[in-house]
């Protein structure tokens, strides 16, 4: 198995595609791919004001509120109240989307993937979880609390640190709270 540790402290904030806020990219596939070339992308977005989301043609999105009261997402004119913490919510990234804060700023974990090339599944997990990448795919686990550990290597993960795993042998992550587990596979 190939394992990469991605430290939150090393993530540089960058403007959203539409300039409306800041995002911290955790990982992309292929690595280093830009906004128009990724197969998948996982990031943390700081949302401090109401406004439009960036459009991503051919891309599906999964948004998980990891801090804050939530948002009213208006996707293609339809309201989606995303007020349950740590509840992944999927929507098409190519429909016009606006977000309205329900009670102050939020931090969203965003998973984006090109629906013609990739599939993504997102789950919030607690306790011990096996990092079992699908054939030809990858699994990314983002710790939501301090103190998660990657078994066998003594690697400690703090809040928003991540582990990206690909290959055949599963790894094991022990959380001290919760983590978001993203499984990425070919379309």
Coordinates of N, CA and C in Angstrom, one line a residue:
X1 N 0.8 -1.2 0.0 CA 0.0 0.0 0.0 C 0.9 1.2 0.0
X2 N 0.5 2.2 -0.8 CA 1.1 3.5 -0.8 C 0.3 4.4 0.1
X3 N 1.0 5.1 1.1 CA 0.3 5.9 2.1 C 1.0 7.3 2.1
X4 N 0.2 8.3 2.1 CA 0.8 9.7 2.2 C 0.1 10.4 3.4
X5 N 0.8 11.0 4.2 CA 0.2 11.8 5.3 C 0.2 13.2 4.8
X6 N -1.0 13.9 4.9 CA -1.2 15.2 4.5 C -1.6 16.1 5.7
X7 N -0.7 17.0 6.1 CA -0.8 17.8 7.3 C -1.6 19.1 7.0
X8 N -2.6 19.3 7.9 CA -3.5 20.5 7.7 C -2.6 21.7 7.9
X9 N -1.6 21.7 8.7 CA -0.8 22.9 8.9 C 0.0 23.3 7.7
X10 N 0.1 22.4 6.7 CA 0.8 22.7 5.5 C -0.1 23.1 4.3
X11 N -1.4 23.1 4.6 CA -2.3 23.5 3.5 C -2.4 25.0 3.4
X12 N -2.2 25.5 2.2 CA -2.2 27.0 1.9 C -3.6 27.4 1.5
X13 N -4.1 28.4 2.1 CA -5.4 28.9 1.6 C -5.3 29.5 0.2
X14 N -6.3 29.2 -0.6 CA -6.3 29.8 -2.0 C -7.7 30.3 -2.3
X15 N -7.9 31.3 -3.2 CA -9.2 31.8 -3.5 C -10.0 30.7 -4.2
X16 N -11.3 30.7 -4.0 CA -12.2 29.9 -4.7 C -12.1 30.2 -6.2
X17 N -12.6 29.3 -7.0 CA -12.6 29.5 -8.5 C -13.3 30.8 -8.8
X18 N -14.4 31.1 -8.1 CA -15.2 32.4 -8.4 C -14.7 33.6 -7.5
X19 N -13.7 33.4 -6.7 CA -13.1 34.4 -5.9 C -13.9 34.8 -4.6
X20 N -15.0 34.0 -4.3 CA -15.9 34.4 -3.2 C -15.5 33.9 -1.9
X21 N -14.4 33.2 -1.7 CA -14.0 32.7 -0.4 C -12.6 32.1 -0.5
X22 N -12.3 31.3 0.5 CA -11.0 30.6 0.6 C -11.2 29.1 0.7
X23 N -10.3 28.4 0.1 CA -10.3 26.9 0.3 C -8.9 26.4 0.6
X24 N -8.8 25.3 1.3 CA -7.5 24.7 1.5 C -7.6 23.3 0.9
X25 N -6.9 23.1 -0.2 CA -6.9 21.8 -0.9 C -6.1 20.7 -0.1
X26 N -6.8 19.6 0.2 CA -6.2 18.5 0.9 C -5.5 17.6 -0.1
X27 N -6.2 17.2 -1.2 CA -5.6 16.3 -2.2 C -6.4 16.3 -3.5
X28 N -5.7 16.0 -4.6 CA -6.4 15.9 -5.9 C -5.8 14.6 -6.6
X29 N -6.6 14.2 -7.5 CA -6.2 13.1 -8.3 C -6.5 13.5 -9.8
X30 N -5.5 13.4 -10.6 CA -4.1 13.2 -10.3 C -3.5 14.3 -9.5
X31 N -2.4 14.0 -8.8 CA -1.8 14.9 -7.9 C -1.4 16.2 -8.6
X32 N -1.7 17.3 -8.1 CA -1.3 18.6 -8.7 C -2.2 19.1 -9.8
X33 N -3.3 18.4 -10.1 CA -4.2 18.8 -11.2 C -4.9 20.1 -10.8
X34 N -5.1 20.9 -11.8 CA -5.8 22.2 -11.6 C -7.3 22.1 -11.6
X35 N -8.0 23.2 -11.4 CA -9.4 23.2 -11.3 C -10.1 22.6 -12.5
X36 N -9.5 22.7 -13.7 CA -10.2 22.1 -14.9 C -9.7 20.8 -15.3
X37 N -8.7 20.2 -14.5 CA -8.1 18.9 -14.9 C -8.2 17.8 -13.9
X38 N -8.7 18.0 -12.7 CA -8.8 17.0 -11.7 C -9.8 15.9 -12.1
X39 N -9.6 14.7 -11.7 CA -10.6 13.6 -11.7 C -11.4 13.7 -10.4
X40 N -10.7 14.0 -9.3 CA -11.3 14.2 -8.0 C -10.5 15.2 -7.2
X41 N -11.2 15.9 -6.3 CA -10.5 16.9 -5.4 C -11.2 17.0 -4.1
X42 N -10.4 17.0 -3.0 CA -11.0 17.1 -1.7 C -10.4 18.4 -1.0
X43 N -11.2 19.2 -0.4 CA -10.7 20.5 0.2 C -11.6 20.9 1.4
X44 N -11.1 21.8 2.1 CA -11.8 22.4 3.2 C -12.1 23.9 2.8
X45 N -13.4 24.3 2.9 CA -13.7 25.6 2.4 C -14.2 26.4 3.7
X46 N -13.7 27.6 3.8 CA -14.2 28.5 4.9 C -15.2 29.4 4.2
X47 N -16.5 29.3 4.7 CA -17.6 30.1 4.2 C -18.0 31.1 5.3
X48 N -17.8 32.4 5.0 CA -18.0 33.4 6.0 C -19.2 34.3 5.6
X49 N -19.7 34.2 4.4 CA -20.8 35.0 3.9 C -21.6 34.3 2.9
X50 N -22.9 34.7 2.7 CA -23.8 34.1 1.7 C -23.2 34.4 0.3
X51 N -23.5 33.5 -0.6 CA -23.1 33.8 -2.0 C -23.1 32.6 -2.9
X52 N -22.7 32.8 -4.2 CA -22.8 31.8 -5.1 C -21.6 30.8 -5.0
X53 N -21.8 29.5 -5.3 CA -20.8 28.5 -5.4 C -20.2 28.6 -6.8
X54 N -18.9 28.2 -6.9 CA -18.3 28.1 -8.2 C -18.9 27.0 -9.0
X55 N -19.1 27.2 -10.3 CA -19.6 26.2 -11.2 C -18.5 25.3 -11.7
X56 N -18.8 24.0 -11.7 CA -17.9 22.9 -12.1 C -18.6 22.0 -13.1
X57 N -18.6 22.3 -14.4 CA -19.3 21.4 -15.4 C -18.8 20.0 -15.3
X58 N -19.8 19.0 -15.3 CA -19.4 17.6 -15.4 C -19.0 17.1 -14.0
X59 N -19.1 17.9 -13.0 CA -18.6 17.5 -11.6 C -19.7 17.3 -10.7
X60 N -19.7 16.2 -9.9 CA -20.6 16.1 -8.8 C -19.9 16.5 -7.5
X61 N -20.6 17.0 -6.5 CA -20.0 17.4 -5.3 C -20.7 16.8 -4.1
X62 N -19.9 16.6 -3.0 CA -20.4 16.1 -1.8 C -19.9 17.1 -0.7
X63 N -20.8 17.8 0.0 CA -20.5 18.8 1.0 C -20.8 18.2 2.3
X64 N -19.9 18.3 3.3 CA -20.1 17.9 4.6 C -19.7 19.1 5.5
X65 N -20.7 19.6 6.3 CA -20.4 20.7 7.2 C -19.6 20.1 8.4
X66 N -18.4 20.6 8.6 CA -17.6 20.0 9.7 C -17.4 21.0 10.9
X67 N -17.8 22.3 10.6 CA -17.9 23.3 11.7 C -19.0 24.3 11.4
X68 N -19.8 24.7 12.4 CA -20.8 25.7 12.2 C -22.2 25.1 12.1
X69 N -23.2 26.0 12.0 CA -24.6 25.7 12.1 C -25.2 25.1 10.8
X70 N -24.5 25.3 9.6 CA -25.0 24.8 8.4 C -25.4 25.9 7.4
X71 N -25.9 25.4 6.3 CA -26.3 26.2 5.2 C -27.6 25.8 4.5
X72 N -28.2 26.8 3.9 CA -29.3 26.6 3.0 C -28.7 26.7 1.6
X73 N -28.6 25.5 0.9 CA -28.1 25.5 -0.4 C -29.2 25.5 -1.4
X74 N -29.2 26.5 -2.3 CA -30.2 26.5 -3.4 C -29.5 26.0 -4.6
X75 N -29.8 24.8 -5.0 CA -29.2 24.1 -6.1 C -30.2 24.0 -7.3
X76 N -29.9 24.7 -8.4 CA -30.8 24.7 -9.5 C -32.2 25.2 -9.1
X77 N -32.3 26.2 -8.2 CA -33.6 26.7 -7.7 C -34.3 26.0 -6.6
X78 N -33.7 24.8 -6.2 CA -34.3 24.0 -5.2 C -33.5 24.1 -3.9
X79 N -34.2 24.4 -2.8 CA -33.6 24.5 -1.4 C -33.2 23.2 -0.8
X80 N -32.0 23.1 -0.3 CA -31.5 22.0 0.5 C -31.0 22.5 1.8
X81 N -31.7 22.2 2.9 CA -31.2 22.7 4.2 C -30.1 21.7 4.7
X82 N -28.9 22.1 4.8 CA -27.8 21.3 5.3 C -27.4 21.8 6.7
X83 N -28.2 21.3 7.6 CA -28.0 21.8 9.0 C -27.7 20.7 10.0
X84 N -27.5 19.5 9.5 CA -27.1 18.3 10.3 C -25.6 18.2 10.2
X85 N -24.9 18.5 11.4 CA -23.4 18.4 11.3 C -23.0 17.0 10.9
X86 N -21.9 17.0 10.1 CA -21.3 15.8 9.7 C -22.2 14.8 8.8
X87 N -23.1 15.4 8.1 CA -24.0 14.6 7.2 C -23.6 15.0 5.8
X88 N -23.0 14.1 5.0 CA -22.6 14.3 3.6 C -23.9 14.6 2.8
X89 N -23.8 15.7 1.9 CA -24.9 16.0 1.1 C -24.4 16.2 -0.3
X90 N -24.9 15.4 -1.3 CA -24.4 15.4 -2.6 C -25.3 16.3 -3.5
X91 N -24.7 16.9 -4.5 CA -25.4 17.7 -5.5 C -24.5 17.9 -6.7
X92 N -25.2 18.2 -7.9 CA -24.4 18.4 -9.1 C -23.7 19.7 -9.1
X93 N -22.4 19.7 -9.4 CA -21.6 21.0 -9.4 C -21.8 21.8 -10.6
X94 N -22.6 21.4 -11.6 CA -22.8 22.2 -12.8 C -24.1 23.0 -12.8
X95 N -24.9 22.8 -11.7 CA -26.1 23.6 -11.6 C -25.8 24.8 -10.8
X96 N -26.5 26.0 -11.2 CA -26.2 27.2 -10.4 C -26.6 26.9 -8.9
X97 N -25.6 27.3 -8.0 CA -25.8 27.0 -6.6 C -25.4 28.2 -5.8
X98 N -26.3 28.5 -4.8 CA -26.0 29.6 -3.8 C -26.1 29.0 -2.4
X99 N -25.3 29.5 -1.6 CA -25.3 29.1 -0.2 C -25.6 30.3 0.7
X100 N -26.5 30.0 1.7 CA -26.9 31.0 2.7 C -26.7 30.4 4.1
X101 N -25.8 31.1 4.8 CA -25.5 30.6 6.2 C -26.7 30.7 7.1
X102 N -26.8 29.6 7.9 CA -27.9 29.5 8.8 C -27.6 30.1 10.2
X103 N -26.4 30.3 10.6 CA -26.1 30.8 11.9 C -24.6 31.1 12.0
X104 N -24.0 31.8 11.1 CA -22.6 32.2 11.1 C -21.8 31.4 10.2
X105 N -20.5 31.7 10.2 CA -19.5 31.0 9.3 C -19.5 29.4 9.5
X106 N -19.2 28.8 8.4 CA -19.0 27.3 8.5 C -17.7 26.9 7.8
X107 N -17.3 25.7 8.1 CA -16.2 25.0 7.4 C -16.8 23.8 6.8
X108 N -16.7 23.7 5.4 CA -17.2 22.6 4.7 C -16.1 21.7 4.2
X109 N -16.2 20.4 4.3 CA -15.3 19.5 3.6 C -16.0 19.2 2.3
X110 N -15.3 19.5 1.2 CA -15.8 19.4 -0.2 C -15.1 18.2 -0.9
X111 N -15.9 17.4 -1.4 CA -15.4 16.3 -2.3 C -16.0 16.6 -3.7
X112 N -15.2 16.7 -4.7 CA -15.7 17.0 -6.1 C -15.1 15.9 -7.0
X113 N -15.9 15.4 -7.9 CA -15.4 14.3 -8.8 C -16.1 14.4 -10.1
X114 N -15.3 14.2 -11.2 CA -15.9 14.2 -12.5 C -16.6 12.9 -12.7
X115 N -17.9 13.1 -12.9 CA -18.9 11.9 -12.9 C -18.6 11.0 -14.1
X116 N -18.0 11.4 -15.2 CA -17.7 10.5 -16.3 C -16.4 9.7 -16.1
X117 N -15.6 10.1 -15.1 CA -14.3 9.4 -14.9 C -14.1 8.7 -13.5
X118 N -14.9 9.2 -12.5 CA -14.6 8.8 -11.1 C -15.9 8.7 -10.3
X119 N -15.9 7.9 -9.3 CA -17.0 7.8 -8.3 C -16.4 8.1 -7.0
X120 N -17.2 8.8 -6.1 CA -16.7 9.0 -4.8 C -17.8 8.7 -3.8
X121 N -17.5 8.1 -2.7 CA -18.4 7.8 -1.6 C -17.8 8.5 -0.3
X122 N -18.7 9.1 0.4 CA -18.2 9.8 1.6 C -19.0 9.3 2.8
X123 N -18.3 9.0 3.9 CA -18.9 8.6 5.2 C -18.2 9.2 6.3
X124 N -18.9 9.5 7.4 CA -18.3 9.9 8.6 C -18.2 8.7 9.5
X125 N -17.0 8.4 10.0 CA -16.8 7.2 10.8 C -16.2 7.6 12.2
X126 N -16.3 6.6 13.1 CA -15.9 6.8 14.4 C -15.2 5.5 14.9
X127 N -14.1 5.6 15.6 CA -13.4 4.4 16.1 C -12.3 3.9 15.2
X128 N -12.3 2.6 15.0 CA -11.3 2.0 14.1 C -11.9 1.7 12.7
X129 N -11.2 2.1 11.7 CA -11.6 1.9 10.3 C -10.5 1.4 9.5
X130 N -10.8 0.4 8.6 CA -9.9 -0.1 7.7 C -9.8 0.8 6.4
X131 N -8.6 1.1 6.0 CA -8.4 1.9 4.8 C -8.2 1.0 3.7
X132 N -9.3 0.6 3.0 CA -9.2 -0.4 2.0 C -9.6 0.2 0.6
X133 N -8.5 0.7 -0.1 CA -8.8 1.3 -1.4 C -9.4 0.3 -2.4
X134 N -10.3 0.7 -3.3 CA -10.8 -0.1 -4.3 C -9.7 -0.4 -5.4
X135 N -9.8 -1.4 -6.2 CA -8.8 -1.7 -7.3 C -8.7 -0.4 -8.1
X136 N -7.4 0.0 -8.3 CA -7.1 1.2 -9.1 C -7.6 2.5 -8.5
X137 N -8.1 2.5 -7.3 CA -8.6 3.7 -6.6 C -7.8 4.1 -5.4
X138 N -8.4 4.9 -4.6 CA -7.7 5.4 -3.4 C -8.8 5.6 -2.3
X139 N -8.3 5.8 -1.1 CA -9.1 6.1 0.0 C -8.4 7.2 0.8
X140 N -9.2 8.3 1.1 CA -8.7 9.4 1.9 C -9.5 9.5 3.2
X141 N -8.8 9.6 4.3 CA -9.4 9.7 5.6 C -8.9 11.1 6.2
X142 N -9.9 11.9 6.6 CA -9.6 13.2 7.1 C -10.0 13.2 8.6
X143 N -9.1 13.4 9.5 CA -9.4 13.3 10.9 C -10.1 14.6 11.3
X144 N -11.2 14.5 12.1 CA -12.0 15.6 12.5 C -11.6 16.0 13.9
X145 N -10.7 15.3 14.6 CA -10.3 15.5 16.0 C -8.8 15.2 16.1
X146 N -8.2 15.8 17.1 CA -6.8 15.5 17.4 C -6.7 14.0 17.9
X147 N -5.6 13.4 17.6 CA -5.2 12.1 18.2 C -5.5 10.9 17.4
X148 N -5.9 11.0 16.2 CA -6.1 9.7 15.4 C -4.7 9.2 15.1
X149 N -4.6 7.8 15.0 CA -3.4 7.2 14.8 C -3.5 6.2 13.6
X150 N -2.4 6.2 12.8 CA -2.3 5.2 11.7 C -1.6 4.0 12.3
X151 N -2.3 2.8 12.4 CA -1.7 1.6 13.0 C -0.5 1.1 12.3
X152 N 0.4 0.7 13.1 CA 1.6 0.1 12.5 C 2.8 1.1 12.2
X153 N 2.5 2.3 12.2 CA 3.5 3.3 11.9 C 3.7 4.3 13.0
X154 N 2.8 4.3 13.9 CA 2.9 5.3 15.0 C 2.7 6.7 14.6
X155 N 2.0 6.9 13.4 CA 1.8 8.2 12.9 C 0.5 8.8 13.5
X156 N 0.6 10.0 14.1 CA -0.5 10.7 14.8 C -1.1 11.7 13.8
X157 N -2.4 11.8 13.8 CA -3.1 12.8 13.0 C -3.8 13.7 13.9
X158 N -3.7 15.0 13.7 CA -4.4 16.0 14.4 C -5.6 16.5 13.5
X159 N -6.4 17.4 14.1 CA -7.6 17.9 13.4 C -7.3 18.3 12.0
X160 N -8.0 17.8 11.0 CA -7.9 18.0 9.6 C -6.7 17.5 8.9
X161 N -5.8 16.8 9.6 CA -4.8 16.0 8.9 C -5.4 14.9 8.2
X162 N -4.8 14.4 7.2 CA -5.4 13.3 6.3 C -4.4 12.3 6.0
X163 N -4.9 11.1 5.7 CA -4.1 10.0 5.2 C -4.7 9.6 3.8
X164 N -3.8 9.5 2.8 CA -4.3 9.1 1.5 C -3.6 7.7 1.2
X165 N -4.4 6.7 0.9 CA -3.9 5.3 0.7 C -4.4 4.8 -0.6
X166 N -3.5 4.1 -1.3 CA -3.7 3.4 -2.6 C -2.9 2.1 -2.6
X167 N -3.4 1.1 -3.3 CA -2.7 -0.1 -3.3 C -3.6 -1.3 -2.8
X168 N -2.9 -2.4 -2.5 CA -3.7 -3.6 -2.2 C -3.9 -3.9 -0.7
X169 N -2.9 -3.7 0.1 CA -3.0 -4.0 1.5 C -3.7 -2.9 2.3
X170 N -4.7 -3.3 3.1 CA -5.4 -2.3 3.9 C -4.5 -1.8 5.0
X171 N -4.8 -0.5 5.4 CA -4.2 0.0 6.6 C -5.3 0.2 7.6
X172 N -5.0 0.6 8.8 CA -6.0 0.8 9.8 C -5.8 2.1 10.5
X173 N -6.9 2.9 10.6 CA -6.8 4.2 11.3 C -7.7 4.1 12.5
X174 N -7.1 4.5 13.6 CA -7.8 4.5 14.9 C -8.1 6.0 15.2
X175 N -9.4 6.4 15.2 CA -9.7 7.7 15.5 C -10.0 7.9 17.0
X176 N -9.8 9.1 17.5 CA -10.1 9.4 18.9 C -11.5 10.1 19.0
X177 N -12.1 10.3 17.8 CA -13.3 10.9 17.7 C -13.9 10.5 16.3
X178 N -13.9 11.4 15.4 CA -14.5 11.1 14.1 C -13.6 11.4 12.9
X179 N -13.8 10.8 11.8 CA -13.1 11.1 10.6 C -14.0 11.0 9.4
X180 N -13.7 11.7 8.3 CA -14.4 11.6 7.1 C -13.6 10.6 6.2
X181 N -14.3 9.6 5.7 CA -13.7 8.6 4.9 C -14.2 8.7 3.5
X182 N -13.3 9.0 2.5 CA -13.7 9.2 1.1 C -13.1 8.1 0.3
X183 N -14.0 7.3 -0.4 CA -13.5 6.2 -1.2 C -13.6 6.7 -2.7
X184 N -12.6 6.6 -3.4 CA -12.5 7.1 -4.8 C -12.2 5.9 -5.7
X185 N -13.0 5.8 -6.8 CA -12.8 4.7 -7.7 C -13.1 5.2 -9.2
X186 N -12.6 4.4 -10.1 CA -12.8 4.8 -11.5 C -14.3 4.7 -11.9
X187 N -14.7 5.5 -12.9 CA -16.1 5.6 -13.3 C -16.5 4.3 -13.9

